PDB file of C-alpha atoms (C1' of nucleotides) in Angstrom:
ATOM      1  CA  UNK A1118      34.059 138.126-115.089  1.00  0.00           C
ATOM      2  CA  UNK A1119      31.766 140.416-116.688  1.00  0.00           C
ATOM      3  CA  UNK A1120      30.845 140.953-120.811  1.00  0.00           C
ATOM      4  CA  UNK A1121      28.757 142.340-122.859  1.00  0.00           C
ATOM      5  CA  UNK A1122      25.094 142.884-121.411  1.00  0.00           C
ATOM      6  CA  UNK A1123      22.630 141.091-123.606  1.00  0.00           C
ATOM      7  CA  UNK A1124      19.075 141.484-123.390  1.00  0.00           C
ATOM      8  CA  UNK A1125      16.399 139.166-124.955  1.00  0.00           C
ATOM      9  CA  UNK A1126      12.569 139.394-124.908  1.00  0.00           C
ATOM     10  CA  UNK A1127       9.909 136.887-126.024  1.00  0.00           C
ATOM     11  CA  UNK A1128       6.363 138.018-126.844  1.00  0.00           C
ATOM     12  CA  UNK A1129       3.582 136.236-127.870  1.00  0.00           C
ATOM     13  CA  UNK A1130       2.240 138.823-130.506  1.00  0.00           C
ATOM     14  CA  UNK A1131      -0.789 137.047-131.716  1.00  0.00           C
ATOM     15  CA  UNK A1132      -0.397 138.368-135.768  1.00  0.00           C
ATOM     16  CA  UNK A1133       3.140 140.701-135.865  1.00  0.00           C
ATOM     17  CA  UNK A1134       1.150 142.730-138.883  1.00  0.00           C
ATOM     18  CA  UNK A1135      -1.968 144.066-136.953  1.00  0.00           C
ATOM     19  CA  UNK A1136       0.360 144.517-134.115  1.00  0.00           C
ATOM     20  CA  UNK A1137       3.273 146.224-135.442  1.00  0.00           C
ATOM     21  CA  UNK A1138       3.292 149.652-133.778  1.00  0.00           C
ATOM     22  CA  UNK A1139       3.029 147.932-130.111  1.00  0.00           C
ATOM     23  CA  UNK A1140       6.199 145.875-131.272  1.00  0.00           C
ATOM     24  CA  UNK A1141       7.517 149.426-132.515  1.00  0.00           C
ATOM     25  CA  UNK A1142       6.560 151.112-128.730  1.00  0.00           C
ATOM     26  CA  UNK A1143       7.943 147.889-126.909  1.00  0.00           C
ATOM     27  CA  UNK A1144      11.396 147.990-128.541  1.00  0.00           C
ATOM     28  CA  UNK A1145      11.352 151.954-128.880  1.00  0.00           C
ATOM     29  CA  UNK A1146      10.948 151.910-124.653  1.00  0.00           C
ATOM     30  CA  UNK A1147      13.147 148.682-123.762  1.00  0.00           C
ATOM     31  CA  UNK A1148      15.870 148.447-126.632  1.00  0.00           C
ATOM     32  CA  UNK A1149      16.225 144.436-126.286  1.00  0.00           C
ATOM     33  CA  UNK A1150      18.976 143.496-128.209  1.00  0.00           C
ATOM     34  CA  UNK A1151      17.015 140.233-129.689  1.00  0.00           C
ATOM     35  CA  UNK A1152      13.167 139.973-129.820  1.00  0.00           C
ATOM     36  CA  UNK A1153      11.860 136.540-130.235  1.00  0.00           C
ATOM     37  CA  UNK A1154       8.334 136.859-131.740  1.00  0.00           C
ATOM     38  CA  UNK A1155       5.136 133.664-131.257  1.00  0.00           C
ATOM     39  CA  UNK A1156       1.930 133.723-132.738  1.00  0.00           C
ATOM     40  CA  UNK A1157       3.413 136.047-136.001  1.00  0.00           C
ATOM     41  CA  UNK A1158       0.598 134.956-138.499  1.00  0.00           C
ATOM     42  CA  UNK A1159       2.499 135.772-141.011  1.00  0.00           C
ATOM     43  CA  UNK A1160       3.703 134.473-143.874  1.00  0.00           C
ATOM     44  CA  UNK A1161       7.348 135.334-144.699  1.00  0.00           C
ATOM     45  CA  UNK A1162       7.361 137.090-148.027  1.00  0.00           C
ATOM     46  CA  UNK A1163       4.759 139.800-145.874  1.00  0.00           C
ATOM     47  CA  UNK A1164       6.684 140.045-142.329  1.00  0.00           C
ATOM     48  CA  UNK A1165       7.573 143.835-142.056  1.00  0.00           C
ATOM     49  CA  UNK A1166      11.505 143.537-142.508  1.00  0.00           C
ATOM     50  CA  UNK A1167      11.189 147.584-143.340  1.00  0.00           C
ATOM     51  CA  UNK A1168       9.696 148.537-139.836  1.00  0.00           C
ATOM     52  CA  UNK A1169      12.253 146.093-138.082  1.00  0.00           C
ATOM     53  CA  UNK A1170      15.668 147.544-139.424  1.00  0.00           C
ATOM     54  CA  UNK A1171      14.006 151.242-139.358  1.00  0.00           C
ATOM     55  CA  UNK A1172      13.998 150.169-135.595  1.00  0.00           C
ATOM     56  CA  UNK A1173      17.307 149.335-135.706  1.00  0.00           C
ATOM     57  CA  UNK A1174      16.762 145.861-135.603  1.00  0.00           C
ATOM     58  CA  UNK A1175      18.370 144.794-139.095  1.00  0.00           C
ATOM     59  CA  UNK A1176      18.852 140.594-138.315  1.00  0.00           C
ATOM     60  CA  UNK A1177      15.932 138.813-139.027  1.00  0.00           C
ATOM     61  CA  UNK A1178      15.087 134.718-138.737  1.00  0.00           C
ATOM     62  CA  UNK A1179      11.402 133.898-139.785  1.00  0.00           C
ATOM     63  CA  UNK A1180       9.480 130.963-139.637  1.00  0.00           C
ATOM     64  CA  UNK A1181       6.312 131.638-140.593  1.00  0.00           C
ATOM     65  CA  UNK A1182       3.506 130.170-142.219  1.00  0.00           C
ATOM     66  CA  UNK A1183       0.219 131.767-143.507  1.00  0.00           C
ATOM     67  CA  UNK A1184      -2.733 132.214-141.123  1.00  0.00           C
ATOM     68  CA  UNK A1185      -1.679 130.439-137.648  1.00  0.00           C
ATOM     69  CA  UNK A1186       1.489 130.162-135.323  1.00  0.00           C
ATOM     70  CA  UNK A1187       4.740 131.180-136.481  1.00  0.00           C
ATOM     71  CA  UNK A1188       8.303 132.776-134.823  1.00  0.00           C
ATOM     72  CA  UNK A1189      10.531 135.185-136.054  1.00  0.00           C
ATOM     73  CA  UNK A1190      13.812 136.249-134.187  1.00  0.00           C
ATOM     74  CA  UNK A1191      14.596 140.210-134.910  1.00  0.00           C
ATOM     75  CA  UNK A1192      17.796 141.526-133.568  1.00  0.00           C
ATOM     76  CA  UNK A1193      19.964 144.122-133.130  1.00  0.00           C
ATOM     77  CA  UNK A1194      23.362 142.280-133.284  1.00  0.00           C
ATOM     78  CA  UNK A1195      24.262 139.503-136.179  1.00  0.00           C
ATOM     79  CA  UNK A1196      23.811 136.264-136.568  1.00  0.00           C
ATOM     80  CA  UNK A1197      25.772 133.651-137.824  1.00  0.00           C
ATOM     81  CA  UNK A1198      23.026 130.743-138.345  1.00  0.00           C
ATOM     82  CA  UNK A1199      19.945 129.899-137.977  1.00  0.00           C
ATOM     83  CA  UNK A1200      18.044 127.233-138.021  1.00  0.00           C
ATOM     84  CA  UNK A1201      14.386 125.598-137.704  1.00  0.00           C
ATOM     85  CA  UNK A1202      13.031 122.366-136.312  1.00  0.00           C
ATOM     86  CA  UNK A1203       9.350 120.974-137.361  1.00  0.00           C
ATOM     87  CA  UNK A1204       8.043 118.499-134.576  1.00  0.00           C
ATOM     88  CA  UNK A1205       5.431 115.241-134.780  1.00  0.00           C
ATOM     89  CA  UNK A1206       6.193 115.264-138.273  1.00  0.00           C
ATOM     90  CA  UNK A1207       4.028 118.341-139.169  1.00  0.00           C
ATOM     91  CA  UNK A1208       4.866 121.686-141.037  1.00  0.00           C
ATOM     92  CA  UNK A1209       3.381 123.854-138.510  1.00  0.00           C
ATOM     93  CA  UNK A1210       5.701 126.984-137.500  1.00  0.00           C
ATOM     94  CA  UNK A1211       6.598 126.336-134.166  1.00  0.00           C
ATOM     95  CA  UNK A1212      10.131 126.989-134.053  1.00  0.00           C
ATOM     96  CA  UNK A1213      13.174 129.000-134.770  1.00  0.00           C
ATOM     97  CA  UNK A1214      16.756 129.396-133.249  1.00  0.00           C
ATOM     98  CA  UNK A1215      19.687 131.702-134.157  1.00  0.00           C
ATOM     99  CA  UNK A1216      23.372 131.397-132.922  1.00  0.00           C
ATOM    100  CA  UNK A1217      25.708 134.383-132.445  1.00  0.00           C
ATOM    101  CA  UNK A1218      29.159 134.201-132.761  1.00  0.00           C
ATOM    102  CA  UNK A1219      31.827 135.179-134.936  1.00  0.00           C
ATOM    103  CA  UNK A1220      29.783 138.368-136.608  1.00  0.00           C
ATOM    104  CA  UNK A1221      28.693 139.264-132.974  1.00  0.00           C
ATOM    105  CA  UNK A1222      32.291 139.173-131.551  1.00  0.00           C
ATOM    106  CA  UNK A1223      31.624 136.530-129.649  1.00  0.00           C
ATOM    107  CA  UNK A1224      34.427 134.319-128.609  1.00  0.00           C
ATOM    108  CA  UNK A1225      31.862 131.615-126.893  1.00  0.00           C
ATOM    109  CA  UNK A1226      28.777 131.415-129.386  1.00  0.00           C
ATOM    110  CA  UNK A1227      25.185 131.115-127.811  1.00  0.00           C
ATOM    111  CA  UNK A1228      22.485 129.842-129.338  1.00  0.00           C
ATOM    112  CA  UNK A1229      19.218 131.369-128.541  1.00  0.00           C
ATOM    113  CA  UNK A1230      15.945 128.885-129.507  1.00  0.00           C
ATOM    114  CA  UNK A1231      12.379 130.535-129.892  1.00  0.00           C
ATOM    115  CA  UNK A1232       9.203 128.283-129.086  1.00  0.00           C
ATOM    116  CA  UNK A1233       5.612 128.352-129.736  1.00  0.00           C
ATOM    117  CA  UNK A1234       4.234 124.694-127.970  1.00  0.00           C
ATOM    118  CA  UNK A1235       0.787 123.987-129.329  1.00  0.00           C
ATOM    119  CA  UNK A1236      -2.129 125.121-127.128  1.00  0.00           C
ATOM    120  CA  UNK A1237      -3.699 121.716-126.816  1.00  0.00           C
ATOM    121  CA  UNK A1238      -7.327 122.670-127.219  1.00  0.00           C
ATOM    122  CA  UNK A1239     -10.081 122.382-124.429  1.00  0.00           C
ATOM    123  CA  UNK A1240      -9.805 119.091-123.201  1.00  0.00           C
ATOM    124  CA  UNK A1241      -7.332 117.625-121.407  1.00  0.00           C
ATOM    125  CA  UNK A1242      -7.980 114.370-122.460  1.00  0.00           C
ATOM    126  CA  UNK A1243      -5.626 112.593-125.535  1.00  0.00           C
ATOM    127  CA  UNK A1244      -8.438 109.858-126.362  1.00  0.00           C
ATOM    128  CA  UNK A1245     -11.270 112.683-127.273  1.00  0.00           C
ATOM    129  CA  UNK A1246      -9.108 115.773-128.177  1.00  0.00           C
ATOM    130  CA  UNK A1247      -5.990 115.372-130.745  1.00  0.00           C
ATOM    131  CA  UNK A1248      -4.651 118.286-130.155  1.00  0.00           C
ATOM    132  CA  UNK A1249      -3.538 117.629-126.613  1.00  0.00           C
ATOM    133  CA  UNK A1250      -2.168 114.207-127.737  1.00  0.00           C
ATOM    134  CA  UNK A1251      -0.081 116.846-130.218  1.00  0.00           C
ATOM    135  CA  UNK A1252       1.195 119.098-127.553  1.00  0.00           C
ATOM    136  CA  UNK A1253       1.634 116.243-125.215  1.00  0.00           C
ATOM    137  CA  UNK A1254       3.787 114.556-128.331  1.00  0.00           C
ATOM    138  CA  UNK A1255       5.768 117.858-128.954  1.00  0.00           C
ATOM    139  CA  UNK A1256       6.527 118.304-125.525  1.00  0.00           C
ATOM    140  CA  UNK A1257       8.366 114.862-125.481  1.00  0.00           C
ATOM    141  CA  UNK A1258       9.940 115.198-128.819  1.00  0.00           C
ATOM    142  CA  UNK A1259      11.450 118.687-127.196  1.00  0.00           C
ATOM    143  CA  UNK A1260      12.996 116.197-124.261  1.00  0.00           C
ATOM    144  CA  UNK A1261      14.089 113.044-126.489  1.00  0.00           C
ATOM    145  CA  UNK A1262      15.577 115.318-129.587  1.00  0.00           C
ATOM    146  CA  UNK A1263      19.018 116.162-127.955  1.00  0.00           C
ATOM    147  CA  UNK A1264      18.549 119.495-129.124  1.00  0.00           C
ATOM    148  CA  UNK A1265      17.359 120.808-126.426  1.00  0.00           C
ATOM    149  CA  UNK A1266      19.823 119.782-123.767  1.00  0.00           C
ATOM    150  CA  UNK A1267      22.616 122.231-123.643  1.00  0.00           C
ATOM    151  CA  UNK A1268      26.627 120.328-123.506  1.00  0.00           C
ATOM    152  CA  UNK A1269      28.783 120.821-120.730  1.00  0.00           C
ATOM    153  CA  UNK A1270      30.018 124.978-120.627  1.00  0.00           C
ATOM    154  CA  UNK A1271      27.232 125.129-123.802  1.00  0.00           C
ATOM    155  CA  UNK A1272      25.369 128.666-123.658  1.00  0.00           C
ATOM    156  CA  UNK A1273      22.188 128.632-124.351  1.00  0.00           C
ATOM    157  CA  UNK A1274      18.644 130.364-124.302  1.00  0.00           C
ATOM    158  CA  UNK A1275      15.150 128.827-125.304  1.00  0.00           C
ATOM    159  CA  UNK A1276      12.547 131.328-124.874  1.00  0.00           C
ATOM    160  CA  UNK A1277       8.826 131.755-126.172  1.00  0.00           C
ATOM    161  CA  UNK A1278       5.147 130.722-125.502  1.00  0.00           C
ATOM    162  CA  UNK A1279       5.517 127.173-123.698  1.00  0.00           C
ATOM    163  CA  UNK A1280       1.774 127.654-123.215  1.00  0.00           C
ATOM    164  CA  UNK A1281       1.992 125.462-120.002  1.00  0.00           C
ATOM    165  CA  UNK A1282       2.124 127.403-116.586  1.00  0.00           C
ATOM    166  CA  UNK A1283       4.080 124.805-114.428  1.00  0.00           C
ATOM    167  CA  UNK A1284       3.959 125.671-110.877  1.00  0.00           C
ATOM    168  CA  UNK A1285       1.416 126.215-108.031  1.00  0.00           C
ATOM    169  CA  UNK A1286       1.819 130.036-108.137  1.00  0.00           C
ATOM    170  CA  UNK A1287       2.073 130.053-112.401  1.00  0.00           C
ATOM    171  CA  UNK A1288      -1.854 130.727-112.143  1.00  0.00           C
ATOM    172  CA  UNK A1289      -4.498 132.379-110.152  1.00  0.00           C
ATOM    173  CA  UNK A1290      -5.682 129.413-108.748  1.00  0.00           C
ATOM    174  CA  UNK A1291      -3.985 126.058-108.496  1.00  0.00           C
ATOM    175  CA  UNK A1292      -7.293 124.021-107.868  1.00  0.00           C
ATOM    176  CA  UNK A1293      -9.756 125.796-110.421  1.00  0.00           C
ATOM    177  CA  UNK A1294      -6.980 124.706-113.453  1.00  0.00           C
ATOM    178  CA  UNK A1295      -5.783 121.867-112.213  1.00  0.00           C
ATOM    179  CA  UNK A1296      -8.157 120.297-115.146  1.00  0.00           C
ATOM    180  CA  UNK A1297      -7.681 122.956-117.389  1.00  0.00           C
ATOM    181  CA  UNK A1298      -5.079 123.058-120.570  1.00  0.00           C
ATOM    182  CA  UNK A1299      -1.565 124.364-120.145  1.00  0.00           C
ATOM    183  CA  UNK A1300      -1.939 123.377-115.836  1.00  0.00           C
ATOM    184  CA  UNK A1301      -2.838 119.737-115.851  1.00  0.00           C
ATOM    185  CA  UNK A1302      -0.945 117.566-113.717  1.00  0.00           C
ATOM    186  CA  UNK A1303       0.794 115.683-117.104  1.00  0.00           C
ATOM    187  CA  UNK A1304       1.449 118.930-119.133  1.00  0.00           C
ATOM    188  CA  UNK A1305       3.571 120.122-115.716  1.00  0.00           C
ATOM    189  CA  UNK A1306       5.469 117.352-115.701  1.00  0.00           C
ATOM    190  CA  UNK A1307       6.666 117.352-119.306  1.00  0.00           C
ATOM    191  CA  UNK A1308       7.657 120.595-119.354  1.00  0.00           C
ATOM    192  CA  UNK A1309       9.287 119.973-116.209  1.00  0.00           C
ATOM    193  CA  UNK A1310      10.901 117.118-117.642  1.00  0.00           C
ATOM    194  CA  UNK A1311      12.204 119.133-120.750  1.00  0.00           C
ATOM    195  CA  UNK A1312      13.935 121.863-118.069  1.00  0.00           C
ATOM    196  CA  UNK A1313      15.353 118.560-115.740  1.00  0.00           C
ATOM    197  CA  UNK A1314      16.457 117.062-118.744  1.00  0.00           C
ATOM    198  CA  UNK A1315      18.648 120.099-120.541  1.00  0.00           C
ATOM    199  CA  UNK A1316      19.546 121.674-116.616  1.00  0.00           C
ATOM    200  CA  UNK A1317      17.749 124.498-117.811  1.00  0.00           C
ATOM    201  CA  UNK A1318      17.403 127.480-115.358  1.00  0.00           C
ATOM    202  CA  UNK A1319      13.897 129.053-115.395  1.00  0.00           C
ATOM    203  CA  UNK A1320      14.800 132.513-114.835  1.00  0.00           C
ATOM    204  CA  UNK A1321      11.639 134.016-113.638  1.00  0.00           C
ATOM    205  CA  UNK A1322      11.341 131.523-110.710  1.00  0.00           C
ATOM    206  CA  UNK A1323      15.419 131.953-109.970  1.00  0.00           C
ATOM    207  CA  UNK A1324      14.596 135.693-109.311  1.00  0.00           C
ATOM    208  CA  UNK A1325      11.362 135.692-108.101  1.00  0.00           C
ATOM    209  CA  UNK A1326      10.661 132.289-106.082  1.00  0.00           C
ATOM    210  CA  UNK A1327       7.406 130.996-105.072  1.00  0.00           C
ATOM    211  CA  UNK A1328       5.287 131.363-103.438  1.00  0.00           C
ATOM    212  CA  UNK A1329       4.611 135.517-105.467  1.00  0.00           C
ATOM    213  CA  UNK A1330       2.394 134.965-107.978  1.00  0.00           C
ATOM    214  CA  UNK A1331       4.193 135.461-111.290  1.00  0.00           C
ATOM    215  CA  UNK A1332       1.808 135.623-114.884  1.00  0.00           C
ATOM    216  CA  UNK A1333       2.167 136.850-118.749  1.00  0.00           C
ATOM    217  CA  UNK A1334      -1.118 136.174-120.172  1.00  0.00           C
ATOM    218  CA  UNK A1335      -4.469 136.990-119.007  1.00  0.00           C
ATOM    219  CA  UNK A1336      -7.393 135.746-121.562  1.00  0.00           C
ATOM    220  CA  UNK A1337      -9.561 138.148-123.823  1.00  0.00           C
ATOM    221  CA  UNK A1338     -12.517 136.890-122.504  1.00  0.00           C
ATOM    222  CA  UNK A1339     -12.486 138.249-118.985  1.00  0.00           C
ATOM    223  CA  UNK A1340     -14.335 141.562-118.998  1.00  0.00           C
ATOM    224  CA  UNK A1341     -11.692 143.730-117.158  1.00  0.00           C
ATOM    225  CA  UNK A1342      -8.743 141.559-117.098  1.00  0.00           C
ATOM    226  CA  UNK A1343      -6.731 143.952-114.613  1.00  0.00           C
ATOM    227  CA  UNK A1344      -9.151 144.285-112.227  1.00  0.00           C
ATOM    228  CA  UNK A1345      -9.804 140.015-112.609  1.00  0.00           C
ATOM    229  CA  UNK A1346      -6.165 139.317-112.298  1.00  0.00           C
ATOM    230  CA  UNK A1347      -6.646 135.827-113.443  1.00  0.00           C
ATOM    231  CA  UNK A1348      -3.735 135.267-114.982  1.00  0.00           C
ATOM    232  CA  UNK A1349      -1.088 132.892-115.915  1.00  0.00           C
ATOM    233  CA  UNK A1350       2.786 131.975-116.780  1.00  0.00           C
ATOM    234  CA  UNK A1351       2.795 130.747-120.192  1.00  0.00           C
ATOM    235  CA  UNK A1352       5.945 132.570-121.345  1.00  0.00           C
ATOM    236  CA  UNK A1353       9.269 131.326-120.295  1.00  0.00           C
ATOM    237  CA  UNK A1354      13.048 132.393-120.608  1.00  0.00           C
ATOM    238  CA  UNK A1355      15.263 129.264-119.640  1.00  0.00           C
ATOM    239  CA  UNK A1356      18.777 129.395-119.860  1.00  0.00           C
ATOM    240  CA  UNK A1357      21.008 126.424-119.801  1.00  0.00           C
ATOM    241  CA  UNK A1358      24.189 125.706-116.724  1.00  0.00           C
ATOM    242  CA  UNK A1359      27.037 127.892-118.375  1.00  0.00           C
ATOM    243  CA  UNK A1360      25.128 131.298-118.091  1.00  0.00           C
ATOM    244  CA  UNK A1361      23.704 130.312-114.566  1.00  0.00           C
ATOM    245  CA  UNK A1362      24.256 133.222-112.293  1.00  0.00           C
ATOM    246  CA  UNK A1363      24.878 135.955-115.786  1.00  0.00           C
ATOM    247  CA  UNK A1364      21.424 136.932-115.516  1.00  0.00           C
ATOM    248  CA  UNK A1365      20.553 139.907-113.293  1.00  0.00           C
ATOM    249  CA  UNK A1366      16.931 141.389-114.335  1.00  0.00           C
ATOM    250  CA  UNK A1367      13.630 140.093-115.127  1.00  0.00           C
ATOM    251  CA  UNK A1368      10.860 142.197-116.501  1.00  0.00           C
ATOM    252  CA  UNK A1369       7.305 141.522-116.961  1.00  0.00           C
ATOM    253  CA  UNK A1370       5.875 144.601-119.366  1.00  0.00           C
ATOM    254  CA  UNK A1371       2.306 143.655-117.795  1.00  0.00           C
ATOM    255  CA  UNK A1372       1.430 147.648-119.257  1.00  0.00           C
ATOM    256  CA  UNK A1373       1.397 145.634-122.470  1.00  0.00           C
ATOM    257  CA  UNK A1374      -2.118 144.121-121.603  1.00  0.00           C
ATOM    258  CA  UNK A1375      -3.794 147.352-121.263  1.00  0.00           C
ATOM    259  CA  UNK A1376      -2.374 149.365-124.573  1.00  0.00           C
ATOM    260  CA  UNK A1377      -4.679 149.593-127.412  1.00  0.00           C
ATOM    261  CA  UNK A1378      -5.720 145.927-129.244  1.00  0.00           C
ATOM    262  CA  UNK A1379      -3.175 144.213-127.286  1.00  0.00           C
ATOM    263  CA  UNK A1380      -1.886 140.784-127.443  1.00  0.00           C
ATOM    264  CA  UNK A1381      -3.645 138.655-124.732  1.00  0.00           C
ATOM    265  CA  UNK A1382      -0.073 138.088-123.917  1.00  0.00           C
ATOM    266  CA  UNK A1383       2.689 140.641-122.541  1.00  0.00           C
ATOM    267  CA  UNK A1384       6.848 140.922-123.556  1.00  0.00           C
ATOM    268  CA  UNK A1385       8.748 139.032-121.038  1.00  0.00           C
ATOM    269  CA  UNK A1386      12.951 140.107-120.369  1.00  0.00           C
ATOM    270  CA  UNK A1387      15.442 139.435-118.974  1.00  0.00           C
ATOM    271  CA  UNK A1388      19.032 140.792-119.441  1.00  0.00           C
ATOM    272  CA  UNK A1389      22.238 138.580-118.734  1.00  0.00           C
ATOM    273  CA  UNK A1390      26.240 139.378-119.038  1.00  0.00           C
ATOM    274  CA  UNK A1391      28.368 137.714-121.914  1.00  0.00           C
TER     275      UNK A1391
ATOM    276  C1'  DA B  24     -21.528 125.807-114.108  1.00  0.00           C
ATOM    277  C1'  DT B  25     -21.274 128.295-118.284  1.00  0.00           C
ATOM    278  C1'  DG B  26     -19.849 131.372-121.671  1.00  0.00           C
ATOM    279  C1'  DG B  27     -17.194 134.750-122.368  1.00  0.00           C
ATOM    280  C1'  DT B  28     -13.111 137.390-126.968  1.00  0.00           C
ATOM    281  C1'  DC B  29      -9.757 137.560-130.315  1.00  0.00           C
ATOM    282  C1'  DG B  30      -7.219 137.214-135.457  1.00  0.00           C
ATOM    283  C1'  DG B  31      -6.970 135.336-139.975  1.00  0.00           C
ATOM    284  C1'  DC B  32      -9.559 135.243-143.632  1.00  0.00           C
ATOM    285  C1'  DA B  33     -13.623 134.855-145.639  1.00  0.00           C
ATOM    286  C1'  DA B  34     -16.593 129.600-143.054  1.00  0.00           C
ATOM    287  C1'  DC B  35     -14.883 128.411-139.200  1.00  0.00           C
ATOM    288  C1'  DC B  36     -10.369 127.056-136.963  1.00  0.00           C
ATOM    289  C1'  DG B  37      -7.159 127.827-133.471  1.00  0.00           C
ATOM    290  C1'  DA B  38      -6.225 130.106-129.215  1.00  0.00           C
TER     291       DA B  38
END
DNA sequence: ATGGTCGGCAACCGA
């Protein structure tokens, strides 16, 4: 039973403007056929449609807001909706999610949803620091919703910047961040719970178990962040029951890091059968 | 144990 190959990337691109002829390199070098962009910066009106469908990637679904967060999908093949959730009642940018169908030739649609969780600040603690209440609160909203939990034979991909690394060997050292944001003991769980919940299959860890060390972000502040290797797995491609065993590769494009002004964040793929 | 660097947008906030 094999389809159409269809390849999807999510990239945390910390502001799509100052970081447009990375995107250009990236999609010139891997051809994804959807790129689901976090961190965009961007406010709609100024996202740089031109440079996307000179790319060949005419189908775009934005999100964005001025000066923080934002998603955008950009893809090669149409779309036939799209549609955006806000979460804890605010009007931040966090989300985005396109279905293909009928304009994609698609006799079984899929949807594919883009994230960008909230960071959560320094501490880990929801009495002192609000903003980990608010990622705490968005993670459970992602669980409760019923959006997020694919039906019986439903396809579906949710992708982006979960900005919580969930297992052991997510980040270079389980002990030193087990009290630090996005590796906390409760953060784990609720993103944990999200994937139980919607039988979600975490596609990095389906190809490359534990216990190999598997990251997409390494911070700005380390002075040589290659040679530091102190990484972790914020970015996630999940895919729900029905496409269990369609997915063959996974690519990390850990280059990324060490191009010119990168993201602090690298393009994560993988490619699956329709 | 601490401070370290980015980007947006024009003083700090968010990461």
């Amino acid at each position: 039973m094999r389809g159409m190959p269809f390849t999807v990337t999510t990239w945390n691109i910390n502001s799509v403007r100052l970081r447009i002829d990375l995107v250009a390199k990236f999609l010139k070098a891997t051809r994804p056929d959807v790129l689901c962009l976090q961190e965009t910066k961007c406010p709609d009106d100024a996202f740089p449609l031109k440079r996307f469908k000179r790319l060949g990637y005419e189908h775009v679904a934005l999100n964005g807001q001025k000066g923080y967060h934002g998603v955008a999908v950009v893809s090669r093949i149409p779309f036939d909706k799209i549609n955006k959730r806000s979460f804890c009642g605010k009007t931040d940018s966090r989300h985005i999610a396109v279905t293909f169908g009928e304009q994609a030739k698609l006799k079984d649609p899929l949807t594919v949803h883009n994230f960008y969780v909230p960071a959560g600040g320094d501490e880990p603690d929801v009495t002192i620091n609000p903003k980990f209440e608010h990622k705490l609160s968005f993670l459970d909203e992602m669980r409760d919703c019923g959006d997020y939990t694919p039906k019986k034979n439903e396809r579906a991909v949710l992708v982006g910047d979960l900005n919580v690394a969930p297992l052991e060997h997510d980040v270079w050292s389980h002990k030193a961040l087990l009290k630090i944001v996005s590796h906390t003991p409760i953060e784990c769980e609720k993103l944990t719970a999200i994937q139980k919940t919607g039988k979600w299959i975490d596609v990095a860890r389906a190809l490359i178990p534990e216990p190999e060390k598997i990251y997409t972000w390494w911070s700005y502040r380390a002075p040589d962040w290659a040679a530091a290797n102190k990484g972790r797995r914020l970015d996630h491609i999940w895919v729900s029951e029905a496409l269990g065993g369609r997915f063959s590769k996974f690519k990390i494009t850990r280059d990324a890091r060490g191009w010119e002004r990168p993201s602090d964040h690298v393009p994560v793929t993988t490619t699956m059968e329709l």
